[in-house]
Amino acid sequence: MADAPVDSITSIPVAVVGAGPAGLMLAHLLGRAGVETIAVDTRTRQEIEVTQRAGILEADAARDLIETGVSDRILRDGYEHEGVELRSAGRPYRIDFKELVGASVWLYPQTDVFIDLADARERDGGTVHFGVRDTEVLDVTTTAPRVRYTAPDGSRHEIRARYVVGADGSRSMCRDLMPEDRRVRYGNEYPFAWFGILAEAPMSAPELVYARSEHGFALISQRTETVQRMYFQCSPDESVDAWSDDRIWETLQARVSGEDGFRLKEGPITEKTVLRFRSFVQEPMRWGSLALAGDAAHTVPPTGARGLNLALHDVKVLADVLLRALGSAGEAALDEYQPRALQRIWRAQNFSYWMTQLLHSVPGASAFDLRRQLGELDNVVGTRAGRAYLAEQYTGWPARGHAR
Ligand code: DHB
């Protein structure tokens, strides 16, 4: 296959495997600096657009998307949130980001970030091929790596690049190109998953509600005035077919109900999915002429919505080092990528893990485990330092504050 004849050969500085938010934002940032890319993805644009993902952007990520000309829709259609509510045993505790750390986040779904990025690529004349198959990445240990793929019409193409970026998501094939004896994979599995729904209903609360209850965790998020996104902790092997709308609403109501009389506003459920829960990091993030970005290099459990934000941070760093590597600094500039990306990755790994264990019911937990968890939650909501710890991480760590 590697040397079979192809219908076209194109030379380009950077080939990007994966055209989700990480791949497209990288292509966009490089394009703004005059560096051309070709991005390929096995999914169609339509498939990516309808895949529900998280909905929270750190203020820095939102600002980057706005200021680099990807999305002014965030300001029009997004919602700025200056805090979140934590609920435990039916009592509400507000974490006031603005007051605690002077920051906020934006409720703006990843699907919309993707649409804005894909539109921006089209507008700027960037090349993105969706719906390709049989993608092969070759010669990554040389200075002339190649990507080969079959287009939807069956024709076969080769991209000759100086660098290849693997932004091909949590089921990445690019990360497998790093030899087994050179790579390390760190991971954690969790004994639960999330059941996610979209519902046609009015907002139940002005901000997100993260609820811990004796029945398990629930998260109340929003999309628009008329469409809501909610999740509840379930078993990893849960089947969506076993859940009627009534059963879902009953479960969600039980997890958020409390002495303040809080109730969710119900409506028809238009989507049901079970979300995988996993922590994962692969190092190195670069091998020869190949660099990994976003979910291809690391995945976090959804609690705290770090995934997209981390991916956007990766590609910001990667665009910077790639531009220098393609300029006079040469390949040595790429050595900076992993250390600069990893600090935030491990902070986010810790935060996602920490927020998960703080709020979820662990099957088989002892009475001690349960009381310890309540003690920790009390430390978080009941002390200013605890609230500030959550607020600083949730809003994405101040850029200037990456001191050691
Ligand atoms: C959403 C998802 C999350 O995992 C989270 O922590 C916050 C919000 C969402 O889909 O809106």
PDB file of C-alpha atoms in Angstrom, residues 72-237:
ATOM      1  CA  ASP A  72     -17.940  35.931  17.055  1.00  0.00           C
ATOM      2  CA  ARG A  73     -20.986  33.715  17.535  1.00  0.00           C
ATOM      3  CA  ILE A  74     -19.691  32.866  21.038  1.00  0.00           C
ATOM      4  CA  LEU A  75     -20.532  36.405  22.109  1.00  0.00           C
ATOM      5  CA  ARG A  76     -23.968  36.272  20.465  1.00  0.00           C
ATOM      6  CA  ASP A  77     -25.118  32.713  21.101  1.00  0.00           C
ATOM      7  CA  GLY A  78     -22.956  31.676  24.074  1.00  0.00           C
ATOM      8  CA  TYR A  79     -23.673  32.349  27.727  1.00  0.00           C
ATOM      9  CA  GLU A  80     -21.056  33.715  30.074  1.00  0.00           C
ATOM     10  CA  HIS A  81     -21.197  31.898  33.401  1.00  0.00           C
ATOM     11  CA  GLU A  82     -19.632  33.485  36.441  1.00  0.00           C
ATOM     12  CA  GLY A  83     -20.060  30.464  38.659  1.00  0.00           C
ATOM     13  CA  VAL A  84     -21.479  26.975  39.094  1.00  0.00           C
ATOM     14  CA  GLU A  85     -23.690  25.340  41.657  1.00  0.00           C
ATOM     15  CA  LEU A  86     -22.607  22.263  43.568  1.00  0.00           C
ATOM     16  CA  ARG A  87     -25.381  20.347  45.259  1.00  0.00           C
ATOM     17  CA  SER A  88     -24.864  17.786  47.961  1.00  0.00           C
ATOM     18  CA  ALA A  89     -27.581  15.974  49.881  1.00  0.00           C
ATOM     19  CA  GLY A  90     -30.052  18.350  48.266  1.00  0.00           C
ATOM     20  CA  ARG A  91     -28.349  21.563  49.436  1.00  0.00           C
ATOM     21  CA  PRO A  92     -27.085  24.145  46.923  1.00  0.00           C
ATOM     22  CA  TYR A  93     -23.622  25.728  47.190  1.00  0.00           C
ATOM     23  CA  ARG A  94     -22.608  28.346  44.664  1.00  0.00           C
ATOM     24  CA  ILE A  95     -18.994  28.654  43.592  1.00  0.00           C
ATOM     25  CA  ASP A  96     -18.600  32.266  42.496  1.00  0.00           C
ATOM     26  CA  PHE A  97     -15.754  32.255  39.951  1.00  0.00           C
ATOM     27  CA  LYS A  98     -15.800  36.011  39.423  1.00  0.00           C
ATOM     28  CA  GLU A  99     -15.545  36.824  43.086  1.00  0.00           C
ATOM     29  CA  LEU A 100     -13.029  34.059  43.894  1.00  0.00           C
ATOM     30  CA  VAL A 101     -10.605  34.236  40.982  1.00  0.00           C
ATOM     31  CA  GLY A 102     -11.896  37.043  38.759  1.00  0.00           C
ATOM     32  CA  ALA A 103     -12.661  34.652  35.889  1.00  0.00           C
ATOM     33  CA  SER A 104     -15.651  33.199  34.080  1.00  0.00           C
ATOM     34  CA  VAL A 105     -16.381  30.482  31.517  1.00  0.00           C
ATOM     35  CA  TRP A 106     -18.569  30.357  28.403  1.00  0.00           C
ATOM     36  CA  LEU A 107     -21.341  27.890  27.779  1.00  0.00           C
ATOM     37  CA  TYR A 108     -20.833  27.272  24.067  1.00  0.00           C
ATOM     38  CA  PRO A 109     -21.056  23.690  22.789  1.00  0.00           C
ATOM     39  CA  GLN A 110     -18.143  21.916  21.158  1.00  0.00           C
ATOM     40  CA  THR A 111     -20.351  21.127  18.161  1.00  0.00           C
ATOM     41  CA  ASP A 112     -20.663  24.878  17.553  1.00  0.00           C
ATOM     42  CA  VAL A 113     -16.913  25.372  17.992  1.00  0.00           C
ATOM     43  CA  PHE A 114     -16.455  22.702  15.326  1.00  0.00           C
ATOM     44  CA  ILE A 115     -18.973  24.347  12.963  1.00  0.00           C
ATOM     45  CA  ASP A 116     -17.284  27.742  13.398  1.00  0.00           C
ATOM     46  CA  LEU A 117     -13.842  26.236  12.742  1.00  0.00           C
ATOM     47  CA  ALA A 118     -14.997  24.297   9.673  1.00  0.00           C
ATOM     48  CA  ASP A 119     -16.683  27.463   8.328  1.00  0.00           C
ATOM     49  CA  ALA A 120     -13.543  29.513   9.013  1.00  0.00           C
ATOM     50  CA  ARG A 121     -11.396  26.982   7.121  1.00  0.00           C
ATOM     51  CA  GLU A 122     -13.777  27.166   4.189  1.00  0.00           C
ATOM     52  CA  ARG A 123     -13.856  30.970   4.285  1.00  0.00           C
ATOM     53  CA  ASP A 124     -10.044  31.160   4.432  1.00  0.00           C
ATOM     54  CA  GLY A 125      -9.535  28.651   1.621  1.00  0.00           C
ATOM     55  CA  GLY A 126      -8.022  25.948   3.858  1.00  0.00           C
ATOM     56  CA  THR A 127      -8.085  22.372   2.611  1.00  0.00           C
ATOM     57  CA  VAL A 128     -10.040  19.861   4.684  1.00  0.00           C
ATOM     58  CA  HIS A 129     -11.104  16.467   3.361  1.00  0.00           C
ATOM     59  CA  PHE A 130     -13.896  14.851   5.353  1.00  0.00           C
ATOM     60  CA  GLY A 131     -15.157  11.297   4.905  1.00  0.00           C
ATOM     61  CA  VAL A 132     -11.839   9.799   3.761  1.00  0.00           C
ATOM     62  CA  ARG A 133     -10.864   6.171   4.431  1.00  0.00           C
ATOM     63  CA  ASP A 134      -7.815   3.895   4.577  1.00  0.00           C
ATOM     64  CA  THR A 135      -5.653   6.659   6.027  1.00  0.00           C
ATOM     65  CA  GLU A 136      -1.995   5.698   6.328  1.00  0.00           C
ATOM     66  CA  VAL A 137       0.744   7.752   7.944  1.00  0.00           C
ATOM     67  CA  LEU A 138       4.203   6.807   6.697  1.00  0.00           C
ATOM     68  CA  ASP A 139       7.864   7.619   7.276  1.00  0.00           C
ATOM     69  CA  VAL A 140       7.357   9.617  10.464  1.00  0.00           C
ATOM     70  CA  THR A 141      10.938   9.021  11.586  1.00  0.00           C
ATOM     71  CA  THR A 142      12.208  10.789   8.475  1.00  0.00           C
ATOM     72  CA  THR A 143      12.021  14.455   7.492  1.00  0.00           C
ATOM     73  CA  ALA A 144       9.609  13.569   4.688  1.00  0.00           C
ATOM     74  CA  PRO A 145       6.554  11.936   6.286  1.00  0.00           C
ATOM     75  CA  ARG A 146       3.548  11.107   4.118  1.00  0.00           C
ATOM     76  CA  VAL A 147      -0.167  10.693   4.606  1.00  0.00           C
ATOM     77  CA  ARG A 148      -2.115   8.559   2.153  1.00  0.00           C
ATOM     78  CA  TYR A 149      -5.883   8.305   2.031  1.00  0.00           C
ATOM     79  CA  THR A 150      -8.798   7.306  -0.150  1.00  0.00           C
ATOM     80  CA  ALA A 151     -11.250  10.099  -0.965  1.00  0.00           C
ATOM     81  CA  PRO A 152     -15.026   9.510  -0.816  1.00  0.00           C
ATOM     82  CA  ASP A 153     -15.045   9.079  -4.641  1.00  0.00           C
ATOM     83  CA  GLY A 154     -12.588   6.177  -4.349  1.00  0.00           C
ATOM     84  CA  SER A 155      -9.517   8.031  -5.651  1.00  0.00           C
ATOM     85  CA  ARG A 156      -6.274   7.582  -3.730  1.00  0.00           C
ATOM     86  CA  HIS A 157      -4.072  10.530  -2.662  1.00  0.00           C
ATOM     87  CA  GLU A 158      -0.729  11.217  -1.053  1.00  0.00           C
ATOM     88  CA  ILE A 159       0.247  14.252   1.001  1.00  0.00           C
ATOM     89  CA  ARG A 160       3.974  14.866   1.367  1.00  0.00           C
ATOM     90  CA  ALA A 161       4.648  16.986   4.421  1.00  0.00           C
ATOM     91  CA  ARG A 162       7.472  18.185   6.622  1.00  0.00           C
ATOM     92  CA  TYR A 163       5.420  17.463   9.746  1.00  0.00           C
ATOM     93  CA  VAL A 164       2.346  15.381  10.465  1.00  0.00           C
ATOM     94  CA  VAL A 165       0.025  16.147  13.349  1.00  0.00           C
ATOM     95  CA  GLY A 166      -2.130  13.355  14.771  1.00  0.00           C
ATOM     96  CA  ALA A 167      -5.286  15.050  16.023  1.00  0.00           C
ATOM     97  CA  ASP A 168      -7.357  11.953  15.410  1.00  0.00           C
ATOM     98  CA  GLY A 169      -9.210  11.690  18.673  1.00  0.00           C
ATOM     99  CA  SER A 170      -9.511   9.196  21.473  1.00  0.00           C
ATOM    100  CA  ARG A 171      -9.320   6.219  19.091  1.00  0.00           C
ATOM    101  CA  SER A 172      -6.205   7.649  17.469  1.00  0.00           C
ATOM    102  CA  MET A 173      -4.260   5.508  15.055  1.00  0.00           C
ATOM    103  CA  CYS A 174      -1.431   8.052  14.970  1.00  0.00           C
ATOM    104  CA  ARG A 175      -0.510   7.409  18.574  1.00  0.00           C
ATOM    105  CA  ASP A 176       0.121   3.750  17.720  1.00  0.00           C
ATOM    106  CA  LEU A 177       2.881   4.879  15.343  1.00  0.00           C
ATOM    107  CA  MET A 178       5.090   5.648  18.312  1.00  0.00           C
ATOM    108  CA  PRO A 179       7.000   2.427  18.890  1.00  0.00           C
ATOM    109  CA  GLU A 180       5.867   0.371  21.854  1.00  0.00           C
ATOM    110  CA  ASP A 181       9.299   0.353  23.460  1.00  0.00           C
ATOM    111  CA  ARG A 182       9.475   4.152  23.297  1.00  0.00           C
ATOM    112  CA  ARG A 183       6.042   5.110  24.514  1.00  0.00           C
ATOM    113  CA  VAL A 184       4.403   5.084  27.929  1.00  0.00           C
ATOM    114  CA  ARG A 185       0.657   5.031  28.443  1.00  0.00           C
ATOM    115  CA  TYR A 186      -0.837   6.180  31.711  1.00  0.00           C
ATOM    116  CA  GLY A 187      -4.475   5.554  32.431  1.00  0.00           C
ATOM    117  CA  ASN A 188      -7.295   5.050  34.823  1.00  0.00           C
ATOM    118  CA  GLU A 189     -10.644   3.317  34.347  1.00  0.00           C
ATOM    119  CA  TYR A 190     -13.721   4.233  36.373  1.00  0.00           C
ATOM    120  CA  PRO A 191     -16.492   1.913  37.556  1.00  0.00           C
ATOM    121  CA  PHE A 192     -19.205   4.134  36.038  1.00  0.00           C
ATOM    122  CA  ALA A 193     -20.173   6.137  32.963  1.00  0.00           C
ATOM    123  CA  TRP A 194     -22.487   9.057  32.167  1.00  0.00           C
ATOM    124  CA  PHE A 195     -25.877   8.845  30.566  1.00  0.00           C
ATOM    125  CA  GLY A 196     -26.267  12.026  28.507  1.00  0.00           C
ATOM    126  CA  ILE A 197     -29.496  13.489  27.178  1.00  0.00           C
ATOM    127  CA  LEU A 198     -30.702  16.416  25.140  1.00  0.00           C
ATOM    128  CA  ALA A 199     -34.179  17.600  26.069  1.00  0.00           C
ATOM    129  CA  GLU A 200     -36.578  20.117  24.619  1.00  0.00           C
ATOM    130  CA  ALA A 201     -37.301  22.070  27.760  1.00  0.00           C
ATOM    131  CA  PRO A 202     -36.684  25.487  29.284  1.00  0.00           C
ATOM    132  CA  MET A 203     -33.567  26.058  31.413  1.00  0.00           C
ATOM    133  CA  SER A 204     -33.914  24.708  34.939  1.00  0.00           C
ATOM    134  CA  ALA A 205     -31.150  26.878  36.380  1.00  0.00           C
ATOM    135  CA  PRO A 206     -29.157  29.925  35.235  1.00  0.00           C
ATOM    136  CA  GLU A 207     -25.808  28.136  35.677  1.00  0.00           C
ATOM    137  CA  LEU A 208     -24.550  24.547  35.624  1.00  0.00           C
ATOM    138  CA  VAL A 209     -25.523  22.333  38.536  1.00  0.00           C
ATOM    139  CA  TYR A 210     -23.159  19.539  39.600  1.00  0.00           C
ATOM    140  CA  ALA A 211     -25.128  17.337  41.981  1.00  0.00           C
ATOM    141  CA  ARG A 212     -23.838  14.669  44.307  1.00  0.00           C
ATOM    142  CA  SER A 213     -26.530  12.525  45.877  1.00  0.00           C
ATOM    143  CA  GLU A 214     -26.916   9.170  47.552  1.00  0.00           C
ATOM    144  CA  HIS A 215     -28.353   7.952  44.228  1.00  0.00           C
ATOM    145  CA  GLY A 216     -25.262   9.050  42.282  1.00  0.00           C
ATOM    146  CA  PHE A 217     -24.052  12.084  40.376  1.00  0.00           C
ATOM    147  CA  ALA A 218     -26.029  14.307  37.998  1.00  0.00           C
ATOM    148  CA  LEU A 219     -25.057  17.352  35.924  1.00  0.00           C
ATOM    149  CA  ILE A 220     -27.564  19.884  34.691  1.00  0.00           C
ATOM    150  CA  SER A 221     -26.208  21.853  31.755  1.00  0.00           C
ATOM    151  CA  GLN A 222     -27.843  23.921  29.058  1.00  0.00           C
ATOM    152  CA  ARG A 223     -27.694  24.533  25.342  1.00  0.00           C
ATOM    153  CA  THR A 224     -30.266  27.224  24.506  1.00  0.00           C
ATOM    154  CA  GLU A 225     -33.431  28.712  26.003  1.00  0.00           C
ATOM    155  CA  THR A 226     -35.304  25.689  24.661  1.00  0.00           C
ATOM    156  CA  VAL A 227     -32.772  22.824  24.553  1.00  0.00           C
ATOM    157  CA  GLN A 228     -31.076  21.422  27.636  1.00  0.00           C
ATOM    158  CA  ARG A 229     -28.192  19.001  28.171  1.00  0.00           C
ATOM    159  CA  MET A 230     -28.125  16.786  31.251  1.00  0.00           C
ATOM    160  CA  TYR A 231     -26.160  13.789  32.456  1.00  0.00           C
ATOM    161  CA  PHE A 232     -26.416  11.245  35.213  1.00  0.00           C
ATOM    162  CA  GLN A 233     -23.990   8.669  36.506  1.00  0.00           C
ATOM    163  CA  CYS A 234     -24.783   5.168  35.268  1.00  0.00           C
ATOM    164  CA  SER A 235     -23.151   1.784  34.947  1.00  0.00           C
ATOM    165  CA  PRO A 236     -20.523   1.519  32.150  1.00  0.00           C
ATOM    166  CA  ASP A 237     -22.534  -1.223  30.420  1.00  0.00           C
TER     167      ASP A 237
END
